[in-house]
Amino acid sequence: YYAGKSFYDPTKDRRVYYGWMTETMPEVQFRALGWAGAQAIPRELHVIRGEDIGCPASPIVALRPIDAVRALRTAEISRLHDAVLAPGEFREIAVPLPGQNSLDIEADVTLTGEEAAAGFHVFACDGGIEATRVGMYFGSDLESIGYRNGPGENSTWGVQVADASAFPDSWHAHVYHDMRNSSTIAESLLVQGGPLRPYPQCDTALRADRRHHHLRTLVDGSIVETFVDNGIARVSSRAYPREACSRVFLFNASPKTEVKFSNIHIHVLER
């Protein structure tokens, strides 16, 4: 995410921010296609009082999708009030129709216990063969999370999250994207013979004493953007799935504890 610009919108008394999504496709591939990069979904800057979210009293500048995104919602293809997932469980919650690969996904996630990790699989194929992971992680070991890659067997992955020395406290919740099983990116990097890039992209640490978070992910073509708690944390990534991979799963990668999802809504966005 780079080359950010902003402007003041006097009709709604707000500042809008937008930028360019970094191209993660190998150069040889995007040169062959004849294009590279994509504009990110526009965001609105707003201020959250620190005391409202249990942080120090100083205000926090947050970025959330502009409200025009909600106006693009058409069919609601999934709605669940509550879903409790056992350790290691994956659950399919949406099978979009062909062409429905622009989605607005929202859920409240409650992480319990130690070393908890859970979230969505988007751009997913049947059986978990291919997927882009949008996750939240709570724990002390920030260098790696080990979890099953999908519903099938023999699918264990270690996920780089962040350097533990970068954070003053030992326990945090983190939001991350894990792109290593988004087939085109992984396959093309392997074909080039270079090492996989250090995915996932970790945006920020959230306070350790808050286990309940609101997670919103927007999926549009090759764009995956996630916003936590009305934009106090954000992650933006590019993914290149096969056309048939558009399913959405919930996952609980926690080794010992259940994870609760609530207020789950998935809408198709008009393109």
mmCIF file of C-alpha atoms in Angstrom:
data_model
loop_
_atom_site.group_PDB
_atom_site.id
_atom_site.type_symbol
_atom_site.label_atom_id
_atom_site.label_comp_id
_atom_site.label_asym_id
_atom_site.label_seq_id
_atom_site.Cartn_x
_atom_site.Cartn_y
_atom_site.Cartn_z
ATOM 1 C CA TYR A 1 0.000 0.000 0.000
ATOM 2 C CA TYR A 2 1.692 3.226 -1.118
ATOM 3 C CA ALA A 3 1.275 6.635 -2.819
ATOM 4 C CA GLY A 4 -1.541 7.600 -0.458
ATOM 5 C CA LYS A 5 -3.546 10.758 -1.139
ATOM 6 C CA SER A 6 -6.337 12.431 0.809
ATOM 7 C CA PHE A 7 -8.961 15.108 0.236
ATOM 8 C CA TYR A 8 -11.590 16.882 2.297
ATOM 9 C CA ASP A 9 -15.215 16.084 1.435
ATOM 10 C CA PRO A 10 -17.226 19.148 2.533
ATOM 11 C CA THR A 11 -20.621 17.567 1.821
ATOM 12 C CA LYS A 12 -20.062 14.937 4.542
ATOM 13 C CA ASP A 13 -17.441 16.797 6.589
ATOM 14 C CA ARG A 14 -14.874 14.040 6.328
ATOM 15 C CA ARG A 15 -11.391 13.350 5.019
ATOM 16 C CA VAL A 16 -11.114 10.549 2.463
ATOM 17 C CA TYR A 17 -7.865 8.647 1.983
ATOM 18 C CA TYR A 18 -6.948 6.352 -0.896
ATOM 19 C CA GLY A 19 -3.801 4.679 -2.157
ATOM 20 C CA TRP A 20 -2.289 2.137 -4.496
ATOM 21 C CA MET A 21 -1.987 -1.574 -3.767
ATOM 22 C CA THR A 22 1.521 -2.932 -4.059
ATOM 23 C CA GLU A 23 1.861 -5.530 -6.834
ATOM 24 C CA THR A 24 2.951 -8.867 -5.373
ATOM 25 C CA MET A 25 2.824 -10.769 -8.651
ATOM 26 C CA PRO A 26 6.343 -11.490 -9.966
ATOM 27 C CA GLU A 27 7.520 -8.940 -12.526
ATOM 28 C CA VAL A 28 7.848 -11.481 -15.315
ATOM 29 C CA GLN A 29 4.175 -12.344 -14.854
ATOM 30 C CA PHE A 30 2.701 -8.832 -14.738
ATOM 31 C CA ARG A 31 4.857 -7.747 -17.691
ATOM 32 C CA ALA A 32 3.351 -10.601 -19.685
ATOM 33 C CA LEU A 33 -0.147 -9.487 -18.674
ATOM 34 C CA GLY A 34 0.579 -5.875 -19.590
ATOM 35 C CA TRP A 35 -0.652 -4.292 -16.339
ATOM 36 C CA ALA A 36 0.225 -4.120 -12.653
ATOM 37 C CA GLY A 37 -1.200 -2.699 -9.438
ATOM 38 C CA ALA A 38 -4.683 -1.737 -8.317
ATOM 39 C CA GLN A 39 -6.262 1.127 -6.427
ATOM 40 C CA ALA A 40 -7.247 0.285 -2.878
ATOM 41 C CA ILE A 41 -10.751 0.762 -1.540
ATOM 42 C CA PRO A 42 -11.141 4.417 -0.410
ATOM 43 C CA ARG A 43 -11.084 4.977 3.349
ATOM 44 C CA GLU A 44 -12.439 7.579 5.711
ATOM 45 C CA LEU A 45 -10.204 8.946 8.455
ATOM 46 C CA HIS A 46 -11.881 9.241 11.833
ATOM 47 C CA VAL A 47 -10.857 9.579 15.462
ATOM 48 C CA ILE A 48 -11.611 7.026 18.181
ATOM 49 C CA ARG A 49 -11.324 8.007 21.829
ATOM 50 C CA GLY A 50 -8.675 5.877 23.505
ATOM 51 C CA GLU A 51 -10.803 5.244 26.574
ATOM 52 C CA ASP A 52 -13.566 3.807 24.373
ATOM 53 C CA ILE A 53 -11.401 0.834 23.408
ATOM 54 C CA GLY A 54 -9.409 0.366 26.608
ATOM 55 C CA CYS A 55 -6.269 2.040 25.321
ATOM 56 C CA PRO A 56 -4.493 5.086 26.757
ATOM 57 C CA ALA A 57 -6.583 8.262 26.847
ATOM 58 C CA SER A 58 -4.926 9.781 23.782
ATOM 59 C CA PRO A 59 -7.134 9.632 20.653
ATOM 60 C CA ILE A 60 -6.476 7.104 17.889
ATOM 61 C CA VAL A 61 -6.672 7.947 14.186
ATOM 62 C CA ALA A 62 -8.418 5.075 12.424
ATOM 63 C CA LEU A 63 -9.251 4.273 8.801
ATOM 64 C CA ARG A 64 -12.480 2.549 7.780
ATOM 65 C CA PRO A 65 -14.016 1.895 4.332
ATOM 66 C CA ILE A 66 -16.088 4.829 3.100
ATOM 67 C CA ASP A 67 -19.820 4.361 3.625
ATOM 68 C CA ALA A 68 -20.382 4.177 -0.151
ATOM 69 C CA VAL A 69 -19.102 0.582 0.009
ATOM 70 C CA ARG A 70 -22.193 -0.459 1.977
ATOM 71 C CA ALA A 71 -24.342 1.075 -0.768
ATOM 72 C CA LEU A 72 -22.795 -1.440 -3.189
ATOM 73 C CA ARG A 73 -24.160 -4.399 -1.232
ATOM 74 C CA THR A 74 -26.659 -6.512 -3.165
ATOM 75 C CA ALA A 75 -27.532 -10.095 -2.179
ATOM 76 C CA GLU A 76 -26.801 -11.299 1.352
ATOM 77 C CA ILE A 77 -25.514 -14.823 0.777
ATOM 78 C CA SER A 78 -24.808 -15.753 4.395
ATOM 79 C CA ARG A 79 -26.157 -14.698 7.793
ATOM 80 C CA LEU A 80 -25.366 -16.501 11.045
ATOM 81 C CA HIS A 81 -26.097 -15.276 14.544
ATOM 82 C CA ASP A 82 -23.554 -17.491 16.312
ATOM 83 C CA ALA A 83 -21.023 -20.138 15.345
ATOM 84 C CA VAL A 84 -18.764 -21.887 17.841
ATOM 85 C CA LEU A 85 -15.831 -23.733 16.272
ATOM 86 C CA ALA A 86 -13.877 -26.461 17.999
ATOM 87 C CA PRO A 87 -10.061 -26.475 17.877
ATOM 88 C CA GLY A 88 -8.896 -27.174 14.327
ATOM 89 C CA GLU A 89 -12.392 -26.890 12.848
ATOM 90 C CA PHE A 90 -13.206 -25.408 9.428
ATOM 91 C CA ARG A 91 -16.761 -24.557 8.451
ATOM 92 C CA GLU A 92 -18.018 -23.446 5.068
ATOM 93 C CA ILE A 93 -20.424 -20.508 5.320
ATOM 94 C CA ALA A 94 -20.796 -19.196 1.765
ATOM 95 C CA VAL A 95 -20.622 -20.538 -1.796
ATOM 96 C CA PRO A 96 -20.901 -17.497 -4.099
ATOM 97 C CA LEU A 97 -22.249 -17.992 -7.599
ATOM 98 C CA PRO A 98 -19.884 -17.645 -10.602
ATOM 99 C CA GLY A 99 -18.848 -14.025 -10.939
ATOM 100 C CA GLN A 100 -19.659 -13.191 -7.308
ATOM 101 C CA ASN A 101 -16.059 -12.616 -6.246
ATOM 102 C CA SER A 102 -16.606 -9.164 -4.751
ATOM 103 C CA LEU A 103 -17.684 -9.664 -1.147
ATOM 104 C CA ASP A 104 -18.174 -7.704 2.079
ATOM 105 C CA ILE A 105 -17.655 -10.053 5.061
ATOM 106 C CA GLU A 106 -18.285 -9.043 8.679
ATOM 107 C CA ALA A 107 -18.171 -10.938 11.967
ATOM 108 C CA ASP A 108 -17.458 -10.495 15.647
ATOM 109 C CA VAL A 109 -14.708 -12.825 16.865
ATOM 110 C CA THR A 110 -14.123 -13.819 20.484
ATOM 111 C CA LEU A 111 -10.722 -15.388 21.186
ATOM 112 C CA THR A 112 -10.416 -17.384 24.408
ATOM 113 C CA GLY A 113 -7.574 -19.235 26.061
ATOM 114 C CA GLU A 114 -3.936 -19.054 25.085
ATOM 115 C CA GLU A 115 -2.467 -19.244 21.576
ATOM 116 C CA ALA A 116 -5.848 -18.643 19.912
ATOM 117 C CA ALA A 117 -6.071 -18.092 16.149
ATOM 118 C CA ALA A 118 -9.191 -17.809 14.008
ATOM 119 C CA GLY A 119 -10.751 -15.996 11.077
ATOM 120 C CA PHE A 120 -11.919 -16.408 7.473
ATOM 121 C CA HIS A 121 -10.707 -18.331 4.471
ATOM 122 C CA VAL A 122 -11.593 -16.322 1.355
ATOM 123 C CA PHE A 123 -10.970 -17.169 -2.302
ATOM 124 C CA ALA A 124 -11.218 -20.765 -1.085
ATOM 125 C CA CYS A 125 -11.660 -23.922 -3.136
ATOM 126 C CA ASP A 126 -13.638 -26.956 -2.049
ATOM 127 C CA GLY A 127 -11.582 -29.016 0.379
ATOM 128 C CA GLY A 128 -9.270 -26.167 1.343
ATOM 129 C CA ILE A 129 -6.776 -26.906 -1.423
ATOM 130 C CA GLU A 130 -6.390 -23.194 -2.064
ATOM 131 C CA ALA A 131 -7.360 -20.233 0.118
ATOM 132 C CA THR A 132 -6.318 -16.803 1.357
ATOM 133 C CA ARG A 133 -6.404 -16.599 5.143
ATOM 134 C CA VAL A 134 -7.638 -13.593 7.079
ATOM 135 C CA GLY A 135 -6.887 -14.242 10.702
ATOM 136 C CA MET A 136 -6.643 -12.930 14.229
ATOM 137 C CA TYR A 137 -4.118 -14.366 16.617
ATOM 138 C CA PHE A 138 -3.796 -14.005 20.389
ATOM 139 C CA GLY A 139 -0.695 -15.291 22.117
ATOM 140 C CA SER A 140 2.854 -14.736 23.259
ATOM 141 C CA ASP A 141 4.815 -16.473 20.506
ATOM 142 C CA LEU A 142 4.742 -13.799 17.806
ATOM 143 C CA GLU A 143 7.336 -15.502 15.626
ATOM 144 C CA SER A 144 5.123 -18.301 14.360
ATOM 145 C CA ILE A 145 1.731 -19.913 14.538
ATOM 146 C CA GLY A 146 1.391 -23.549 13.579
ATOM 147 C CA TYR A 147 -1.988 -24.606 12.263
ATOM 148 C CA ARG A 148 -3.684 -26.892 9.791
ATOM 149 C CA ASN A 149 -3.863 -25.468 6.318
ATOM 150 C CA GLY A 150 -7.274 -26.894 5.494
ATOM 151 C CA PRO A 151 -9.805 -29.629 6.177
ATOM 152 C CA GLY A 152 -7.599 -32.250 4.563
ATOM 153 C CA GLU A 153 -4.790 -34.197 6.181
ATOM 154 C CA ASN A 154 -1.052 -33.421 5.997
ATOM 155 C CA SER A 155 -1.624 -29.694 5.795
ATOM 156 C CA THR A 156 0.360 -28.007 8.559
ATOM 157 C CA TRP A 157 1.774 -24.517 8.072
ATOM 158 C CA GLY A 158 3.862 -22.191 10.212
ATOM 159 C CA VAL A 159 2.873 -18.554 9.846
ATOM 160 C CA GLN A 160 5.276 -15.666 10.401
ATOM 161 C CA VAL A 161 3.518 -12.913 12.324
ATOM 162 C CA ALA A 162 5.963 -10.375 13.732
ATOM 163 C CA ASP A 163 9.188 -9.874 15.606
ATOM 164 C CA ALA A 164 8.351 -10.185 19.304
ATOM 165 C CA SER A 165 10.944 -7.552 20.192
ATOM 166 C CA ALA A 166 8.877 -4.935 18.356
ATOM 167 C CA PHE A 167 6.172 -5.000 21.020
ATOM 168 C CA PRO A 168 6.628 -4.014 24.672
ATOM 169 C CA ASP A 169 4.109 -6.490 26.096
ATOM 170 C CA SER A 170 4.241 -10.248 25.811
ATOM 171 C CA TRP A 171 0.597 -10.834 24.880
ATOM 172 C CA HIS A 172 -1.235 -9.226 21.989
ATOM 173 C CA ALA A 173 -3.950 -9.873 19.470
ATOM 174 C CA HIS A 174 -2.763 -9.542 15.881
ATOM 175 C CA VAL A 175 -4.516 -9.342 12.555
ATOM 176 C CA TYR A 176 -2.807 -10.937 9.561
ATOM 177 C CA HIS A 177 -3.205 -12.145 5.978
ATOM 178 C CA ASP A 178 -1.542 -15.402 5.027
ATOM 179 C CA MET A 179 -1.147 -15.540 1.243
ATOM 180 C CA ARG A 180 1.046 -18.633 0.894
ATOM 181 C CA ASN A 181 -1.775 -20.866 -0.282
ATOM 182 C CA SER A 182 -3.177 -18.384 -2.813
ATOM 183 C CA SER A 183 -2.116 -20.519 -5.726
ATOM 184 C CA THR A 184 -0.902 -18.081 -8.363
ATOM 185 C CA ILE A 185 1.326 -16.145 -6.004
ATOM 186 C CA ALA A 186 2.855 -19.251 -4.436
ATOM 187 C CA GLU A 187 3.260 -21.167 -7.674
ATOM 188 C CA SER A 188 4.798 -18.263 -9.584
ATOM 189 C CA LEU A 189 7.290 -17.495 -6.824
ATOM 190 C CA LEU A 190 8.299 -21.138 -6.656
ATOM 191 C CA VAL A 191 8.654 -21.287 -10.422
ATOM 192 C CA GLN A 192 11.035 -18.315 -10.226
ATOM 193 C CA GLY A 193 13.135 -20.305 -7.795
ATOM 194 C CA GLY A 194 13.257 -17.570 -5.151
ATOM 195 C CA PRO A 195 12.119 -17.856 -1.537
ATOM 196 C CA LEU A 196 8.537 -17.142 -0.630
ATOM 197 C CA ARG A 197 8.056 -13.578 0.508
ATOM 198 C CA PRO A 198 7.524 -13.103 4.256
ATOM 199 C CA TYR A 199 3.770 -13.514 4.326
ATOM 200 C CA PRO A 200 1.505 -12.829 6.084
ATOM 201 C CA GLN A 201 1.569 -9.053 6.254
ATOM 202 C CA CYS A 202 1.123 -8.028 9.877
ATOM 203 C CA ASP A 203 -0.365 -4.593 10.387
ATOM 204 C CA THR A 204 -0.490 -3.964 14.115
ATOM 205 C CA ALA A 205 -0.834 -5.359 17.605
ATOM 206 C CA LEU A 206 -4.078 -4.913 19.522
ATOM 207 C CA ARG A 207 -4.405 -4.699 23.280
ATOM 208 C CA ALA A 208 -3.910 -7.978 25.089
ATOM 209 C CA ASP A 209 -6.848 -7.583 27.461
ATOM 210 C CA ARG A 210 -9.382 -7.316 24.631
ATOM 211 C CA ARG A 211 -10.490 -10.708 23.355
ATOM 212 C CA HIS A 212 -13.598 -9.581 21.450
ATOM 213 C CA HIS A 213 -13.027 -7.905 18.068
ATOM 214 C CA HIS A 214 -15.031 -6.901 15.021
ATOM 215 C CA LEU A 215 -13.512 -8.172 11.779
ATOM 216 C CA ARG A 216 -14.515 -6.818 8.357
ATOM 217 C CA THR A 217 -12.930 -8.055 5.133
ATOM 218 C CA LEU A 218 -13.571 -6.684 1.643
ATOM 219 C CA VAL A 219 -12.724 -8.932 -1.303
ATOM 220 C CA ASP A 220 -12.737 -7.490 -4.822
ATOM 221 C CA GLY A 221 -10.996 -9.205 -7.725
ATOM 222 C CA SER A 222 -7.409 -9.544 -6.501
ATOM 223 C CA ILE A 223 -7.818 -7.227 -3.489
ATOM 224 C CA VAL A 224 -8.198 -8.413 0.107
ATOM 225 C CA GLU A 225 -8.533 -5.643 2.723
ATOM 226 C CA THR A 226 -9.274 -6.228 6.406
ATOM 227 C CA PHE A 227 -10.357 -3.704 9.036
ATOM 228 C CA VAL A 228 -10.521 -4.475 12.761
ATOM 229 C CA ASP A 229 -12.639 -2.607 15.320
ATOM 230 C CA ASN A 230 -13.790 0.162 12.987
ATOM 231 C CA GLY A 231 -10.350 0.624 11.479
ATOM 232 C CA ILE A 232 -7.881 0.770 14.381
ATOM 233 C CA ALA A 233 -5.998 -2.039 12.620
ATOM 234 C CA ARG A 234 -5.836 -2.700 8.881
ATOM 235 C CA VAL A 235 -4.157 -5.112 6.472
ATOM 236 C CA SER A 236 -4.192 -4.874 2.652
ATOM 237 C CA SER A 237 -3.011 -7.633 0.309
ATOM 238 C CA ARG A 238 -3.259 -8.885 -3.255
ATOM 239 C CA ALA A 239 -4.366 -12.443 -4.039
ATOM 240 C CA TYR A 240 -4.621 -14.261 -7.368
ATOM 241 C CA PRO A 241 -7.020 -17.191 -7.014
ATOM 242 C CA ARG A 242 -8.339 -19.453 -9.698
ATOM 243 C CA GLU A 243 -11.698 -18.279 -10.971
ATOM 244 C CA ALA A 244 -13.517 -21.197 -9.334
ATOM 245 C CA CYS A 245 -12.127 -20.417 -5.882
ATOM 246 C CA SER A 246 -14.680 -18.118 -4.280
ATOM 247 C CA ARG A 247 -15.935 -20.008 -1.223
ATOM 248 C CA VAL A 248 -15.774 -18.588 2.291
ATOM 249 C CA PHE A 249 -14.918 -20.630 5.394
ATOM 250 C CA LEU A 250 -14.594 -19.892 9.080
ATOM 251 C CA PHE A 251 -11.575 -21.473 10.728
ATOM 252 C CA ASN A 252 -10.324 -22.040 14.249
ATOM 253 C CA ALA A 253 -6.609 -22.781 14.289
ATOM 254 C CA SER A 254 -6.370 -22.749 18.074
ATOM 255 C CA PRO A 255 -4.784 -25.940 19.415
ATOM 256 C CA LYS A 256 -6.923 -26.240 22.557
ATOM 257 C CA THR A 257 -9.745 -23.707 22.769
ATOM 258 C CA GLU A 258 -13.052 -22.966 21.079
ATOM 259 C CA VAL A 259 -13.582 -19.727 19.172
ATOM 260 C CA LYS A 260 -16.930 -17.967 18.922
ATOM 261 C CA PHE A 261 -18.063 -16.050 15.830
ATOM 262 C CA SER A 262 -21.206 -13.943 16.003
ATOM 263 C CA ASN A 263 -23.178 -11.515 13.827
ATOM 264 C CA ILE A 264 -21.783 -13.015 10.629
ATOM 265 C CA HIS A 265 -22.919 -11.302 7.425
ATOM 266 C CA ILE A 266 -21.660 -11.812 3.872
ATOM 267 C CA HIS A 267 -22.909 -9.578 1.062
ATOM 268 C CA VAL A 268 -22.114 -9.581 -2.642
ATOM 269 C CA LEU A 269 -20.859 -6.187 -3.823
ATOM 270 C CA GLU A 270 -22.031 -4.697 -7.090
ATOM 271 C CA ARG A 271 -19.117 -4.347 -9.510
#
